[in-house]
CSV table of C-alpha atoms in Angstrom, one decimal:
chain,number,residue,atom,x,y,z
A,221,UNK,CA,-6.0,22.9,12.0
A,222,UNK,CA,-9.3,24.5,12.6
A,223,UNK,CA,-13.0,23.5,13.4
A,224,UNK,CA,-15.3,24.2,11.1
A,225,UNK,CA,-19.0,25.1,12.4
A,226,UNK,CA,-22.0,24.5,10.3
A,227,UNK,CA,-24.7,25.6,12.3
A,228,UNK,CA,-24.4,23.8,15.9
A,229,UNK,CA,-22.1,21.3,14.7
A,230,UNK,CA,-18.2,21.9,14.5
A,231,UNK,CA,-16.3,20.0,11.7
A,232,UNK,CA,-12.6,18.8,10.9
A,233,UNK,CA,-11.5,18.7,8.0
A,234,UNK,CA,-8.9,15.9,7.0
A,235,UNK,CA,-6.1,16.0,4.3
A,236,UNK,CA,-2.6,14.1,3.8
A,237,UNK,CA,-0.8,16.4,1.6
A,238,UNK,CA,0.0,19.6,0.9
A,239,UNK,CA,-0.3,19.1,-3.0
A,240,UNK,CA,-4.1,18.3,-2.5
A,241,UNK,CA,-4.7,21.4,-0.7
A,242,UNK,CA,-5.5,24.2,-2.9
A,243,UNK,CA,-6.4,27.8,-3.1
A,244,UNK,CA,-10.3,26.9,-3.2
A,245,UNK,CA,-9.9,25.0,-0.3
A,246,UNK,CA,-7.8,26.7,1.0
A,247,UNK,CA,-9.9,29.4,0.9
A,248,UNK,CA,-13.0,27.6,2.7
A,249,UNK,CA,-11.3,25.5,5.6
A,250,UNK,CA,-7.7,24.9,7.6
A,251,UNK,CA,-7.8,21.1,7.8
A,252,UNK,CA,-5.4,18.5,10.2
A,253,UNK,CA,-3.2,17.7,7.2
A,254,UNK,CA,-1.6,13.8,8.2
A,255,UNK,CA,0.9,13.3,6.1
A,256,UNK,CA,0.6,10.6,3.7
A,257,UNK,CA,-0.1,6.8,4.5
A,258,UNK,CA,-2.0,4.6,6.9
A,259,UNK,CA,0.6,5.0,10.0
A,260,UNK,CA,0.9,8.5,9.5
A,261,UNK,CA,-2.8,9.4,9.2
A,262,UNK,CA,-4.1,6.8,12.0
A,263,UNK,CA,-1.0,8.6,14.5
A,264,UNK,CA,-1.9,12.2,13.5
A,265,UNK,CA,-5.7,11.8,13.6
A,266,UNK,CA,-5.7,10.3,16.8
A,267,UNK,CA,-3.7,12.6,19.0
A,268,UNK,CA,-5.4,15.2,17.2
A,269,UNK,CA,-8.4,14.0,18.5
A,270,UNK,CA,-7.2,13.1,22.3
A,271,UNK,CA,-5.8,16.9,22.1
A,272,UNK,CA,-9.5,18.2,21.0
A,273,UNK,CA,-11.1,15.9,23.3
A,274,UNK,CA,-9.3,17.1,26.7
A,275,UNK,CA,-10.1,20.6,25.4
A,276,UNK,CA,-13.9,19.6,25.5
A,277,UNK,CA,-13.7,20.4,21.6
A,278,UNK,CA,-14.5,16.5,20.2
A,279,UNK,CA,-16.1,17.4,16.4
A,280,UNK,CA,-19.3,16.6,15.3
A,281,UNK,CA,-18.2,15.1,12.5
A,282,UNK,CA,-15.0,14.5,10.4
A,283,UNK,CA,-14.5,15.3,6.5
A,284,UNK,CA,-11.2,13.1,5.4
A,285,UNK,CA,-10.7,14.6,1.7
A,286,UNK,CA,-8.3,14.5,-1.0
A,287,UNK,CA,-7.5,12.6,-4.4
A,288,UNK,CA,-7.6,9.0,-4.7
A,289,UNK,CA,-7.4,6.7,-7.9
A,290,UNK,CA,-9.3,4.3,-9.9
A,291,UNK,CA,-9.2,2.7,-13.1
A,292,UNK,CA,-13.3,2.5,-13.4
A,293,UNK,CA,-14.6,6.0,-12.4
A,294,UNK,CA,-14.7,9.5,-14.1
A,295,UNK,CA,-11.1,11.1,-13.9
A,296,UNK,CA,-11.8,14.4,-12.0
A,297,UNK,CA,-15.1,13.5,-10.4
A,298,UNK,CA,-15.7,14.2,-6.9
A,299,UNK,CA,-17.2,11.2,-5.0
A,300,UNK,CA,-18.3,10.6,-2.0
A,301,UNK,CA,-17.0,7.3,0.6
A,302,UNK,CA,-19.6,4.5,0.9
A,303,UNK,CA,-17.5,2.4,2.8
A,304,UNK,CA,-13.7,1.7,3.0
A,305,UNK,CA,-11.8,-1.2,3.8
A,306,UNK,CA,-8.2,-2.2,4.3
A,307,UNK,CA,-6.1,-3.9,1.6
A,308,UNK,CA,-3.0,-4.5,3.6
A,309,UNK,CA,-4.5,-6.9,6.1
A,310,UNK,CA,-4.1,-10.4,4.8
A,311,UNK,CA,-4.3,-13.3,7.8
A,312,UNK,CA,-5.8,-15.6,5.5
A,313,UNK,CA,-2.6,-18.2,6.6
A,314,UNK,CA,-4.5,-18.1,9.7
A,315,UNK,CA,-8.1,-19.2,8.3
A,316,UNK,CA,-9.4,-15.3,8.7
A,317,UNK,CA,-10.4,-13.9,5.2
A,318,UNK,CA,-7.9,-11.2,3.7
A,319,UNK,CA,-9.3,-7.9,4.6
A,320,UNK,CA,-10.2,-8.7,7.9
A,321,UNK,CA,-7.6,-7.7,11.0
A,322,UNK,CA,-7.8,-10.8,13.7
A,323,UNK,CA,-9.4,-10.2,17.0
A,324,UNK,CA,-11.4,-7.0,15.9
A,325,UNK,CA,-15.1,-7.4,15.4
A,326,UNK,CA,-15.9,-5.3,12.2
A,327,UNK,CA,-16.5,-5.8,8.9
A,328,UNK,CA,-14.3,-5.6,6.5
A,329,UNK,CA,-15.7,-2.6,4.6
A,330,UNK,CA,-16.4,-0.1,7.3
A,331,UNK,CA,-19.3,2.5,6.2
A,332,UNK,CA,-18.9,6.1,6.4
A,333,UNK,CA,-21.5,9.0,6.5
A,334,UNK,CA,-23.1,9.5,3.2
A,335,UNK,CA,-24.8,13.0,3.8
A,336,UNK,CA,-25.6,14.3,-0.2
A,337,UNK,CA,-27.7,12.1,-1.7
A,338,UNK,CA,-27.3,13.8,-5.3
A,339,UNK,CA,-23.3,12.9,-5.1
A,340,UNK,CA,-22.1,9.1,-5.9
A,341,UNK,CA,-21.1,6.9,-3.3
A,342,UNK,CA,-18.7,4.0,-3.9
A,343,UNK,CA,-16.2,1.8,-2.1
A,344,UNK,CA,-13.0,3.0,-1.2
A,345,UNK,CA,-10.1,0.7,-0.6
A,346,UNK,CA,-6.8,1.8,1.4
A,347,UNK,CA,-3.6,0.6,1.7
A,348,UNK,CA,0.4,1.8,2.1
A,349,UNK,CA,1.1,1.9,-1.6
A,350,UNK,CA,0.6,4.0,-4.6
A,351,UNK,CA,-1.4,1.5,-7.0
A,352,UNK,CA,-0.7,1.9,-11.0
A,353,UNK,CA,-1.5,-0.1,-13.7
A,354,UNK,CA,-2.3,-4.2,-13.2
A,355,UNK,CA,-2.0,-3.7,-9.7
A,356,UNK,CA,-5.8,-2.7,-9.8
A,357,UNK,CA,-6.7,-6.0,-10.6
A,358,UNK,CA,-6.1,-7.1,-7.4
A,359,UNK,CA,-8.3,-4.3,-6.0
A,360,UNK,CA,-11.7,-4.8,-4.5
A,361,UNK,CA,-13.0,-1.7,-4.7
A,362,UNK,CA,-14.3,1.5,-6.9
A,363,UNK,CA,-11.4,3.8,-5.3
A,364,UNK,CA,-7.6,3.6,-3.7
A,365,UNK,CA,-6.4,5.7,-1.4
A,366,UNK,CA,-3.6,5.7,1.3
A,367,UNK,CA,-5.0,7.6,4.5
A,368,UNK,CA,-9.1,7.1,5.0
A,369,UNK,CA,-9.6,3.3,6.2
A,370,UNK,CA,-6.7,4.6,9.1
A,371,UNK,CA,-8.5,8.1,9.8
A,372,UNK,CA,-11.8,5.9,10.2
A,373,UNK,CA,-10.2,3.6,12.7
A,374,UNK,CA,-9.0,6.8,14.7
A,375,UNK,CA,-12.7,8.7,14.6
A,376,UNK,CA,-14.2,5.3,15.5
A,377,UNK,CA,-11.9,5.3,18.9
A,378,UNK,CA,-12.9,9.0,19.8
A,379,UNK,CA,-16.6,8.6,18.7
A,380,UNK,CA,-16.0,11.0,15.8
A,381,UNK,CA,-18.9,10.3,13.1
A,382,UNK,CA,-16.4,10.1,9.5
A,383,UNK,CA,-17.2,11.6,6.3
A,384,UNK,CA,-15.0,11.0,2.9
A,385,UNK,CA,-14.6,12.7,-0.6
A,386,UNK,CA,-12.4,11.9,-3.0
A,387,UNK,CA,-11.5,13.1,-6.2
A,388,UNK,CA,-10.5,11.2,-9.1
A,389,UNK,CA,-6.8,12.2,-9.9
A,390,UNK,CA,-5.2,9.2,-11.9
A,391,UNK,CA,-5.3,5.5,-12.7
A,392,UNK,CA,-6.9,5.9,-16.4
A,393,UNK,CA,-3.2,5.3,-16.9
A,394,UNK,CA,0.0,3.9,-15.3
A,395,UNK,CA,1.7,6.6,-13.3
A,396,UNK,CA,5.5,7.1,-14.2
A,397,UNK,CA,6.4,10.5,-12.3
A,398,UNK,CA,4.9,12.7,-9.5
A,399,UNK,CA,3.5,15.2,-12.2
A,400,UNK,CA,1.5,12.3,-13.5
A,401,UNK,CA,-0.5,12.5,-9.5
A,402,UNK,CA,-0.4,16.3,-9.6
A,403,UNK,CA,-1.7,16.9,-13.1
A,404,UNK,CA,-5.9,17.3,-11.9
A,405,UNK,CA,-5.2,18.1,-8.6
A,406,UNK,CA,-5.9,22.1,-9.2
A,407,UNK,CA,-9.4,20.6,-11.1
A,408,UNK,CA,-10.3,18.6,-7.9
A,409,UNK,CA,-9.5,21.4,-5.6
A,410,UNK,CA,-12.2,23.4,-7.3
A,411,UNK,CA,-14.9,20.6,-7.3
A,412,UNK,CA,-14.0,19.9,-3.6
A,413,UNK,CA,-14.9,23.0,-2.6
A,414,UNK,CA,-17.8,23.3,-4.3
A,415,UNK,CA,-19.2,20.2,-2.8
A,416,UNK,CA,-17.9,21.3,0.8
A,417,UNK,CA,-19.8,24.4,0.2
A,418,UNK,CA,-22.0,21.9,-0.2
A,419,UNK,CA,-21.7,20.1,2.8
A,420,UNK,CA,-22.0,22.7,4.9
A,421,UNK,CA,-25.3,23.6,4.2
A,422,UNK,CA,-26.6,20.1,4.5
A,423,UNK,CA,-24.4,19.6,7.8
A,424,UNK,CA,-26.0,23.2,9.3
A,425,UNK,CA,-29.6,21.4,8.6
């Protein structure tokens, strides 16, 4: 893990598996890498942060990047995160509308930093499982992912402003095998980069 700086600002970058990371990236930035899923990317980010922050080293900003699926968007297309909410919570037994978590006072799509206007933003939607096939149907959102609503939660805490891109990687069709995530990944890797690059500059200002 390494900040980036961009000018005055410093920057972490944010990523859940090593699959995702390739050698463009790899080339431009060392991120935090989580681990995949909500617990494991809300636990990482946040002592990651609480380490940084008694260093005196909070971030400006945080990029959380990787793959993600839809069934509606370009396969392969980088897009940025509008907003991202949190499929998992359902207390709608209770009277409080799935999507919502009880006793917290936000919304239930939380919005992220849009910061190139030229790059589509839509609504990302995150939850503990891989989603294939009908299960979209059930989805409320452009985008699935497993890591950025919980990375968002743990930026919020430590006054981190958050930042997501996502690549399309699968859900054009049902996914039967691992090689069936990993078969764009070296594609999105290369457009990543190119829109960090990017990112940067606008970042820098």
């Amino acid at each position: 893990m390494e900040l980036v700086r961009a000018g005055n600002r410093s920057i972490l970058f944010i990523m859940a598996a090593p699959p995702e990371y390739g050698p463009a990236l790899r080339a431009r930035f060392t991120p935090l890498m989580t681990g995949v899923g909500p617990v494991e990317a809300g636990l990482s980010v946040g002592a990651a942060l609480a380490r940084l922050e008694i260093r005196g080293e909070t971030p400006d900003l945080a990029v959380c990047l990787g793959s993600a699926g839809s069934r509606t968007l370009e396969q392969t297309e980088i897009y940025q995160v509008a907003s991202v909410s949190y499929r998992d919570i359902d207390a709608s037994p209770l009277g409080i509308p799935a999507g919502l978590t009880p006793y917290l006072d936000l919304p239930r799509d939380l919005p992220l930093q849009v910061l190139l206007p030229d790059l589509p933003a839509v609504r990302l939607s995150t939850g503990g499982a891989v989603i294939s096939g009908a299960a979209y149907d059930a989805i409320d959102a452009d985008m699935v992912d497993m890591e950025t609503f919980a990375v968002a939660r743990a930026c919020m805490a430590h006054g981190v402003p958050l930042a997501g891109l996502r690549g399309v990687s699968d859900g054009a069709d049902d996914l039967r095998h691992m090689d069936d995530w990993k078969a764009y990944l070296h594609v999105i890797d290369e457009r990543l980069a190119e829109v960090v690059d990017r990112l940067l500059v606008v970042a820098a200002g």
